[in-house]
Amino acid sequence: MALLCYNKGCGLKFDPNNEEDSCIFHPGVPIFHDALKGWSCCRKRTTDFSEFLSIKGCSRGRHRDQRPEEPLCPQVSSDKDHVAPPNGEEIIYQGPKSAEALQKERPSSDEPKTKLPHKVSASLAQALKKLDICRKAEEEKKEGQTVLVGTRCKNSACKSVYEGPETDTQVCTHHPGAPVFHEGYKYWNCCCIKTIDFNAFLEQKGCSTGKHRWVPKQDKKKVACRYDWHQTGNDVVISIYAKNANPELSRIEANRTVLSCEMQFENEKIFKRDFHFWGVVDVQRSSVSMLPSKVEVTLRKADQVAWGKLEDPNFKVQAAEEASEEVAAATAAAPEQPDYDIDDDDISDSDEEWAYDTKQRKPGEEKDEQRSRGEEEVLKLKEVEEEMKKATEERRRAEEEKERLEEERRQEAEGGYEDMPDLE
């Protein structure tokens, strides 16, 4: 019985008892490239498919009645993205996570913060030594200055005048808090005695006692620093341009989503800010480098993804907090000024003029004036209380009228208009 040969390029029928060189075939595989067709085992190429099929084999051997084994190819399903490998193992390709997935996996900003290790450059250490020497010299110069006779006490609401060393033994009655001006009322936040008249506010007696302060207090002021950032594949670098930052008085802490910076630089300036990150960082592999011109915070990314922004756009509370802190800082800075006669447009007397123009009063006159002032303060307090009661009553009436109108509108919406005739 004749059998069909399955060798490539043969296709003849043969007797099972065939010889070693009875079959002429192609041992290679067909190649189709750039409109040329041929076999990998020989060099002959053609553009016509019929000529390709008639190319004579280049090797000899026995005829075979079995189909040759085809090379294994990956199994492709109807889904173009799913390719089954030949060995049966599943290969998973994971792309970048979506913004929704990152937001769900985002750690809480309330996690405890860790202080980042900092490295101080040699040039910064040298600059800090020079600043320390200059600061000590200024302090010695201030201590050596003598207080002039007639200088007023710089504590708020204290009107004592320096007349000599014996004045330091007197008790200073002053307001340690800050002045508050809100909705027409004026008061000190340490005692909260509210008044409408500005002169009565200035005449309020202090609620605390202590020592006189003849030299204005130089407090550290909070300032805003320029900052910038850039990123690499693994890190995010924040550059804060604070010159000569003091590492001993600075604190830089972070958790996986928040960076808290509080730095003191140039002796009296303070920069304080919180950064709520766009992504997630690895705190253990982050560090701080302090240079004379800036402070660099290097943060290692937890995931190697590009950040769209430095801070999370969903966090909008930071702006409100900064505004409230600025208002509080401006309010707290007001009482540190030497009372109310330091402005250029102020028409009140200076320290020297006030001291020399003050007449010597008799003890009896001072007691009468104090008694009359006390009676005036009581009357003003009563007036303020009456005005507050009137305002409260008006507010209550307005709320009742508003509730009545809302009730009428709700009833009309539910029941409609009863007097409206039916339309045909």
Short mmCIF file of C-alpha atoms in Angstrom, two decimals:
data_model
loop_
_atom_site.label_atom_id
_atom_site.label_comp_id
_atom_site.label_asym_id
_atom_site.label_seq_id
_atom_site.Cartn_x
_atom_site.Cartn_y
_atom_site.Cartn_z
CA MET A 1 0.00 0.00 0.00
CA ALA A 2 1.45 3.38 -1.03
CA LEU A 3 1.85 6.02 1.70
CA LEU A 4 1.99 9.85 1.44
CA CYS A 5 5.32 11.50 2.34
CA TYR A 6 4.99 14.44 4.72
CA ASN A 7 8.49 15.85 4.25
CA LYS A 8 8.45 19.54 3.22
CA GLY A 9 8.79 20.01 -0.49
CA CYS A 10 8.16 16.32 -1.34
CA GLY A 11 4.46 15.29 -1.14
CA LEU A 12 4.98 12.01 -3.12
CA LYS A 13 3.55 8.58 -2.42
CA PHE A 14 6.07 5.91 -1.53
CA ASP A 15 6.47 2.25 -0.72
CA PRO A 16 7.09 1.52 2.97
CA ASN A 17 10.34 -0.22 2.05
CA ASN A 18 12.14 2.90 0.72
CA GLU A 19 15.84 3.63 0.52
CA GLU A 20 17.90 6.20 2.46
CA ASP A 21 18.09 8.79 -0.36
CA SER A 22 14.79 8.24 -2.07
CA CYS A 23 13.16 11.53 -0.78
CA ILE A 24 14.25 15.05 -1.82
CA PHE A 25 12.88 17.65 0.65
CA HIS A 26 13.55 20.91 2.54
CA PRO A 27 14.65 20.38 6.18
CA GLY A 28 14.18 24.13 6.96
CA VAL A 29 11.08 26.28 7.44
CA PRO A 30 9.40 28.61 4.94
CA ILE A 31 10.35 32.30 5.07
CA PHE A 32 8.19 35.19 3.88
CA HIS A 33 9.95 38.57 4.12
CA ASP A 34 9.67 41.75 2.01
CA ALA A 35 7.47 40.03 -0.60
CA LEU A 36 10.15 37.33 -1.07
CA LYS A 37 9.37 33.68 -0.40
CA GLY A 38 11.87 30.88 0.19
CA TRP A 39 13.23 28.22 2.52
CA SER A 40 15.59 28.78 5.40
CA CYS A 41 17.74 25.82 4.32
CA CYS A 42 18.58 27.19 0.83
CA ARG A 43 19.16 30.65 -0.67
CA LYS A 44 16.71 30.63 -3.52
CA ARG A 45 13.98 33.36 -3.25
CA THR A 46 11.00 34.23 -5.41
CA THR A 47 8.05 36.61 -5.38
CA ASP A 48 5.56 34.18 -6.94
CA PHE A 49 3.88 31.74 -4.58
CA SER A 50 3.56 28.99 -7.25
CA GLU A 51 7.30 29.17 -7.93
CA PHE A 52 7.90 28.98 -4.19
CA LEU A 53 5.91 25.73 -4.03
CA SER A 54 7.86 24.26 -6.97
CA ILE A 55 11.31 24.95 -5.51
CA LYS A 56 13.15 21.61 -5.51
CA GLY A 57 14.37 20.24 -2.19
CA CYS A 58 17.97 20.70 -1.13
CA SER A 59 18.43 17.55 1.01
CA ARG A 60 17.94 13.77 0.63
CA GLY A 61 16.60 11.17 3.04
CA ARG A 62 13.89 8.63 3.70
CA HIS A 63 10.24 9.24 3.05
CA ARG A 64 8.14 9.78 6.19
CA ASP A 65 4.49 8.98 6.67
CA GLN A 66 4.24 11.04 9.90
CA ARG A 67 3.74 14.76 10.13
CA PRO A 68 6.78 16.64 11.48
CA GLU A 69 6.43 18.31 14.90
CA GLU A 70 5.50 21.97 14.62
CA PRO A 71 7.43 24.50 16.77
CA LEU A 72 5.54 25.58 19.87
CA CYS A 73 3.92 29.03 19.62
CA PRO A 74 2.17 31.01 22.30
CA GLN A 75 -1.57 30.51 22.36
CA VAL A 76 -3.37 33.74 21.59
CA SER A 77 -6.96 34.04 22.78
CA SER A 78 -9.65 36.41 21.53
CA ASP A 79 -8.45 38.92 24.14
CA LYS A 80 -5.50 40.72 22.59
CA ASP A 81 -4.00 41.56 25.96
CA HIS A 82 -4.00 37.96 27.20
CA VAL A 83 -1.23 35.72 25.80
CA ALA A 84 -0.83 32.18 27.17
CA PRO A 85 2.88 31.18 27.37
CA PRO A 86 3.92 27.79 25.95
CA ASN A 87 5.17 26.37 29.26
CA GLY A 88 1.87 27.02 31.06
CA GLU A 89 3.27 29.63 33.50
CA GLU A 90 1.25 32.82 33.78
CA ILE A 91 3.15 36.09 33.40
CA ILE A 92 1.56 39.15 35.03
CA TYR A 93 2.48 42.61 33.79
CA GLN A 94 1.53 45.30 36.33
CA GLY A 95 1.27 48.88 35.10
CA PRO A 96 1.23 52.07 37.19
CA LYS A 97 -1.55 52.37 39.74
CA SER A 98 -4.42 54.73 39.14
CA ALA A 99 -5.01 57.88 41.17
CA GLU A 100 -8.06 56.31 42.83
CA ALA A 101 -6.05 53.26 43.93
CA LEU A 102 -3.24 55.44 45.29
CA GLN A 103 -5.76 57.56 47.20
CA LYS A 104 -7.32 54.47 48.81
CA GLU A 105 -3.92 53.06 49.81
CA ARG A 106 -2.65 56.44 51.06
CA PRO A 107 -1.50 56.33 54.72
CA SER A 108 -3.05 58.63 57.28
CA SER A 109 -1.43 62.02 57.85
CA ASP A 110 -1.88 61.56 61.63
CA GLU A 111 0.88 58.96 61.86
CA PRO A 112 3.65 59.77 64.37
CA LYS A 113 6.47 61.79 62.86
CA THR A 114 10.15 60.85 62.98
CA LYS A 115 13.00 63.36 63.15
CA LEU A 116 15.07 63.13 59.98
CA PRO A 117 18.85 62.78 60.35
CA HIS A 118 20.65 65.95 59.27
CA LYS A 119 24.16 66.61 58.00
CA VAL A 120 25.75 70.02 58.67
CA SER A 121 28.35 71.26 56.21
CA ALA A 122 31.66 72.67 57.43
CA SER A 123 30.98 76.06 55.85
CA LEU A 124 27.68 76.37 57.73
CA ALA A 125 29.34 75.55 61.06
CA GLN A 126 31.89 78.30 60.44
CA ALA A 127 29.19 80.84 59.53
CA LEU A 128 27.20 79.99 62.68
CA LYS A 129 30.26 80.68 64.85
CA LYS A 130 30.61 84.15 63.35
CA LEU A 131 26.91 84.88 63.91
CA ASP A 132 27.16 83.75 67.53
CA ILE A 133 30.06 86.11 68.17
CA CYS A 134 28.14 89.05 66.65
CA ARG A 135 25.02 88.23 68.69
CA LYS A 136 26.96 88.14 71.97
CA ALA A 137 28.57 91.50 71.17
CA GLU A 138 25.15 93.07 70.54
CA GLU A 139 23.78 91.70 73.81
CA GLU A 140 26.73 93.12 75.75
CA LYS A 141 26.21 96.47 74.06
CA LYS A 142 22.54 96.55 75.01
CA GLU A 143 23.29 95.58 78.61
CA GLY A 144 25.81 98.38 78.83
CA GLN A 145 23.31 101.01 77.74
CA THR A 146 21.89 103.15 80.53
CA VAL A 147 18.17 103.86 80.77
CA LEU A 148 17.38 107.56 80.37
CA VAL A 149 15.34 109.31 83.03
CA GLY A 150 11.79 109.80 81.74
CA THR A 151 11.63 106.57 79.72
CA ARG A 152 8.23 104.92 79.88
CA CYS A 153 7.70 101.26 80.68
CA LYS A 154 7.27 99.15 77.54
CA ASN A 155 4.73 96.77 79.09
CA SER A 156 1.19 97.22 77.80
CA ALA A 157 -1.09 99.51 79.87
CA CYS A 158 1.74 100.49 82.22
CA LYS A 159 2.41 104.24 82.33
CA SER A 160 5.23 104.30 84.85
CA VAL A 161 8.26 106.48 84.06
CA TYR A 162 11.88 105.69 84.88
CA GLU A 163 13.07 108.14 87.53
CA GLY A 164 16.04 106.25 88.82
CA PRO A 165 17.14 102.87 90.22
CA GLU A 166 14.41 103.07 92.86
CA THR A 167 11.78 102.80 90.07
CA ASP A 168 12.83 99.18 89.42
CA THR A 169 11.58 98.20 92.87
CA GLN A 170 8.02 99.28 92.03
CA VAL A 171 5.39 96.79 90.88
CA CYS A 172 4.44 96.94 87.20
CA THR A 173 0.71 96.45 86.52
CA HIS A 174 0.23 95.55 82.86
CA HIS A 175 -1.59 93.34 80.36
CA PRO A 176 0.47 90.29 79.35
CA GLY A 177 -1.92 89.44 76.50
CA ALA A 178 -2.55 90.97 73.10
CA PRO A 179 -5.19 93.53 72.08
CA VAL A 180 -8.24 92.23 70.18
CA PHE A 181 -10.50 94.33 67.93
CA HIS A 182 -13.56 92.35 66.85
CA GLU A 183 -17.03 93.49 65.73
CA GLY A 184 -16.60 96.95 67.22
CA TYR A 185 -15.43 95.69 70.60
CA LYS A 186 -11.96 96.32 71.99
CA TYR A 187 -10.40 94.24 74.75
CA TRP A 188 -7.29 92.38 75.90
CA ASN A 189 -7.32 88.62 75.46
CA CYS A 190 -5.85 88.15 78.93
CA CYS A 191 -8.83 89.63 80.84
CA CYS A 192 -11.56 90.03 78.13
CA ILE A 193 -13.11 93.23 79.50
CA LYS A 194 -14.90 94.43 76.36
CA THR A 195 -15.60 98.05 75.55
CA ILE A 196 -16.60 100.11 72.53
CA ASP A 197 -14.84 103.39 73.32
CA PHE A 198 -11.16 103.38 72.34
CA ASN A 199 -10.17 105.77 75.12
CA ALA A 200 -11.79 103.53 77.70
CA PHE A 201 -9.87 100.62 76.20
CA LEU A 202 -6.60 102.53 76.61
CA GLU A 203 -7.42 103.36 80.22
CA GLN A 204 -8.09 99.75 81.26
CA LYS A 205 -5.93 98.85 84.22
CA GLY A 206 -3.56 95.91 83.85
CA CYS A 207 -4.60 92.50 85.09
CA SER A 208 -1.13 91.15 85.93
CA THR A 209 1.86 92.33 87.94
CA GLY A 210 5.58 92.00 87.39
CA LYS A 211 8.76 94.00 86.76
CA HIS A 212 9.11 97.06 84.56
CA ARG A 213 10.65 96.65 81.13
CA TRP A 214 12.46 99.73 79.87
CA VAL A 215 13.94 98.19 76.70
CA PRO A 216 11.67 96.86 73.91
CA LYS A 217 11.63 93.10 73.71
CA GLN A 218 13.12 91.66 70.53
CA ASP A 219 11.03 88.62 69.73
CA LYS A 220 11.75 86.13 67.00
CA LYS A 221 9.55 86.83 64.01
CA LYS A 222 7.99 84.29 61.73
CA VAL A 223 8.85 84.74 58.06
CA ALA A 224 8.08 83.00 54.79
CA CYS A 225 10.96 81.33 52.93
CA ARG A 226 11.16 80.59 49.24
CA TYR A 227 11.33 76.88 48.47
CA ASP A 228 11.65 74.71 45.39
CA TRP A 229 11.59 71.00 44.58
CA HIS A 230 12.63 68.51 41.94
CA GLN A 231 12.45 64.74 41.59
CA THR A 232 14.38 61.83 40.20
CA GLY A 233 13.35 58.24 39.68
CA ASN A 234 13.83 57.36 43.36
CA ASP A 235 13.95 60.65 45.31
CA VAL A 236 12.15 63.95 45.83
CA VAL A 237 14.38 66.86 46.88
CA ILE A 238 12.93 69.96 48.60
CA SER A 239 15.21 73.03 48.78
CA ILE A 240 14.29 75.62 51.43
CA TYR A 241 16.29 78.82 50.99
CA ALA A 242 16.89 79.69 54.66
CA LYS A 243 20.35 81.17 55.13
CA ASN A 244 22.51 80.04 58.05
CA ALA A 245 19.89 77.76 59.63
CA ASN A 246 20.73 76.73 63.18
CA PRO A 247 20.63 72.91 63.41
CA GLU A 248 20.30 72.93 67.22
CA LEU A 249 17.17 75.13 67.12
CA SER A 250 15.64 73.55 64.02
CA ARG A 251 13.33 70.55 63.84
CA ILE A 252 12.47 68.67 60.65
CA GLU A 253 10.14 65.71 61.16
CA ALA A 254 8.19 63.57 58.72
CA ASN A 255 5.92 60.60 58.34
CA ARG A 256 4.95 58.88 55.12
CA THR A 257 2.72 61.72 53.87
CA VAL A 258 3.59 64.90 55.84
CA LEU A 259 6.80 66.88 56.37
CA SER A 260 6.90 69.38 59.28
CA CYS A 261 9.63 72.03 59.14
CA GLU A 262 10.46 74.50 61.89
CA MET A 263 13.78 76.23 61.33
CA GLN A 264 15.46 79.19 62.98
CA PHE A 265 17.90 81.10 60.82
CA GLU A 266 19.80 84.37 60.97
CA ASN A 267 19.33 84.34 64.79
CA GLU A 268 15.83 85.88 64.98
CA LYS A 269 13.87 84.52 62.00
CA ILE A 270 11.67 81.41 62.12
CA PHE A 271 10.25 79.45 59.19
CA LYS A 272 7.45 77.01 59.98
CA ARG A 273 5.46 75.01 57.44
CA ASP A 274 3.88 71.60 56.83
CA PHE A 275 4.09 69.89 53.44
CA HIS A 276 1.36 67.34 52.65
CA PHE A 277 2.91 65.18 49.94
CA TRP A 278 1.35 64.18 46.64
CA GLY A 279 2.78 60.67 47.04
CA VAL A 280 4.20 58.45 49.78
CA VAL A 281 7.81 58.53 51.05
CA ASP A 282 10.08 56.15 52.92
CA VAL A 283 11.04 58.03 56.10
CA GLN A 284 13.83 55.63 57.13
CA ARG A 285 15.77 56.32 53.93
CA SER A 286 15.29 60.12 53.92
CA SER A 287 17.76 62.73 55.17
CA VAL A 288 18.46 66.48 55.53
CA SER A 289 21.52 68.43 54.34
CA MET A 290 22.07 71.89 55.88
CA LEU A 291 24.12 74.36 53.83
CA PRO A 292 24.88 78.06 54.38
CA SER A 293 22.48 79.15 51.63
CA LYS A 294 19.69 76.57 51.94
CA VAL A 295 18.38 73.39 53.56
CA GLU A 296 17.89 70.35 51.33
CA VAL A 297 15.44 67.63 52.36
CA THR A 298 15.95 64.42 50.37
CA LEU A 299 12.94 62.09 50.53
CA ARG A 300 13.00 58.55 49.18
CA LYS A 301 9.87 57.55 47.25
CA ALA A 302 8.00 54.52 48.51
CA ASP A 303 6.85 53.77 44.93
CA GLN A 304 8.92 54.64 41.88
CA VAL A 305 6.25 56.74 40.22
CA ALA A 306 6.48 60.31 38.96
CA TRP A 307 4.83 62.90 41.19
CA GLY A 308 2.48 65.31 39.45
CA LYS A 309 2.93 67.93 42.21
CA LEU A 310 4.83 68.31 45.44
CA GLU A 311 1.75 68.63 47.66
CA ASP A 312 -1.60 66.91 47.66
CA PRO A 313 -4.15 69.17 45.89
CA ASN A 314 -6.95 67.66 47.98
CA PHE A 315 -5.52 69.14 51.16
CA LYS A 316 -6.79 72.72 51.43
CA VAL A 317 -6.73 73.29 55.18
CA GLN A 318 -3.11 74.41 55.16
CA ALA A 319 -3.88 77.79 53.60
CA ALA A 320 -6.52 78.55 56.23
CA GLU A 321 -4.16 77.56 59.05
CA GLU A 322 -1.39 79.77 57.69
CA ALA A 323 -3.76 82.73 57.40
CA SER A 324 -4.94 82.30 61.00
CA GLU A 325 -1.34 81.97 62.22
CA GLU A 326 -0.34 85.15 60.40
CA VAL A 327 -3.25 87.04 61.97
CA ALA A 328 -2.35 85.70 65.42
CA ALA A 329 1.31 86.62 64.92
CA ALA A 330 0.39 90.14 63.82
CA THR A 331 -1.93 90.53 66.81
CA ALA A 332 0.67 89.21 69.25
CA ALA A 333 3.31 91.56 67.86
CA ALA A 334 1.20 94.65 68.60
CA PRO A 335 1.71 94.84 72.41
CA GLU A 336 5.47 94.50 72.02
CA GLN A 337 5.61 98.03 70.62
CA PRO A 338 6.39 100.76 73.11
CA ASP A 339 2.80 101.63 73.91
CA TYR A 340 0.88 103.82 71.47
CA ASP A 341 3.31 106.68 70.80
CA ILE A 342 5.73 105.00 68.42
CA ASP A 343 3.96 105.53 65.09
CA ASP A 344 5.08 108.37 62.88
CA ASP A 345 1.54 109.69 62.54
CA ASP A 346 0.79 109.48 66.27
CA ILE A 347 0.13 112.90 67.87
CA SER A 348 0.78 111.76 71.45
CA ASP A 349 3.82 112.99 73.37
CA SER A 350 7.16 111.26 73.30
CA ASP A 351 8.75 109.69 76.39
CA GLU A 352 10.75 112.80 77.29
CA GLU A 353 7.89 115.24 76.64
CA TRP A 354 5.46 113.12 78.61
CA ALA A 355 7.85 112.89 81.56
CA TYR A 356 8.57 116.61 81.80
CA ASP A 357 5.01 117.76 81.07
CA THR A 358 3.50 115.63 83.84
CA LYS A 359 2.43 117.75 86.76
CA GLN A 360 2.94 116.69 90.35
CA ARG A 361 -0.43 115.77 91.79
CA LYS A 362 -1.53 115.68 95.36
CA PRO A 363 -2.51 112.37 96.99
CA GLY A 364 -6.08 113.52 97.50
CA GLU A 365 -6.53 114.48 93.87
CA GLU A 366 -5.24 111.11 92.69
CA LYS A 367 -7.74 109.26 94.91
CA ASP A 368 -10.64 111.40 93.61
CA GLU A 369 -9.60 110.79 90.02
CA GLN A 370 -9.30 107.05 90.61
CA ARG A 371 -12.76 106.99 92.20
CA SER A 372 -14.30 108.93 89.30
CA ARG A 373 -12.57 106.67 86.79
CA GLY A 374 -13.92 103.61 88.56
CA GLU A 375 -17.46 105.01 88.43
CA GLU A 376 -17.08 105.80 84.72
CA GLU A 377 -15.83 102.29 84.00
CA VAL A 378 -18.82 100.78 85.82
CA LEU A 379 -21.23 102.97 83.81
CA LYS A 380 -19.52 102.04 80.54
CA LEU A 381 -19.69 98.35 81.41
CA LYS A 382 -23.40 98.66 82.09
CA GLU A 383 -23.92 100.40 78.75
CA VAL A 384 -22.00 97.65 76.99
CA GLU A 385 -24.09 94.97 78.70
CA GLU A 386 -27.32 96.72 77.67
CA GLU A 387 -26.15 96.99 74.07
CA MET A 388 -25.21 93.31 74.03
CA LYS A 389 -28.64 92.38 75.39
CA LYS A 390 -30.33 94.48 72.68
CA ALA A 391 -28.22 92.87 69.97
CA THR A 392 -29.05 89.39 71.30
CA GLU A 393 -32.78 90.19 71.35
CA GLU A 394 -32.67 91.51 67.77
CA ARG A 395 -30.80 88.43 66.60
CA ARG A 396 -33.37 86.17 68.28
CA ARG A 397 -36.27 88.04 66.66
CA ALA A 398 -34.60 87.80 63.24
CA GLU A 399 -34.15 84.05 63.65
CA GLU A 400 -37.80 83.62 64.67
CA GLU A 401 -38.96 85.65 61.63
CA LYS A 402 -36.71 83.54 59.38
CA GLU A 403 -38.12 80.29 60.80
CA ARG A 404 -41.70 81.58 60.33
CA LEU A 405 -41.07 82.42 56.67
CA GLU A 406 -39.47 79.03 56.04
CA GLU A 407 -42.44 77.30 57.65
CA GLU A 408 -44.88 79.20 55.41
CA ARG A 409 -42.88 78.33 52.30
CA ARG A 410 -42.76 74.67 53.26
CA GLN A 411 -46.53 74.55 53.83
CA GLU A 412 -47.17 76.20 50.46
CA ALA A 413 -44.84 73.73 48.73
CA GLU A 414 -46.55 70.73 50.35
CA GLY A 415 -50.21 71.73 50.07
CA GLY A 416 -50.11 74.04 47.07
CA TYR A 417 -52.41 77.04 46.75
CA GLU A 418 -55.92 76.24 48.05
CA ASP A 419 -57.55 79.36 46.60
CA MET A 420 -56.28 78.76 43.07
CA PRO A 421 -59.26 77.77 40.76
CA ASP A 422 -58.96 74.73 38.55
CA LEU A 423 -58.04 75.50 34.98
CA GLU A 424 -60.10 73.92 32.23
#
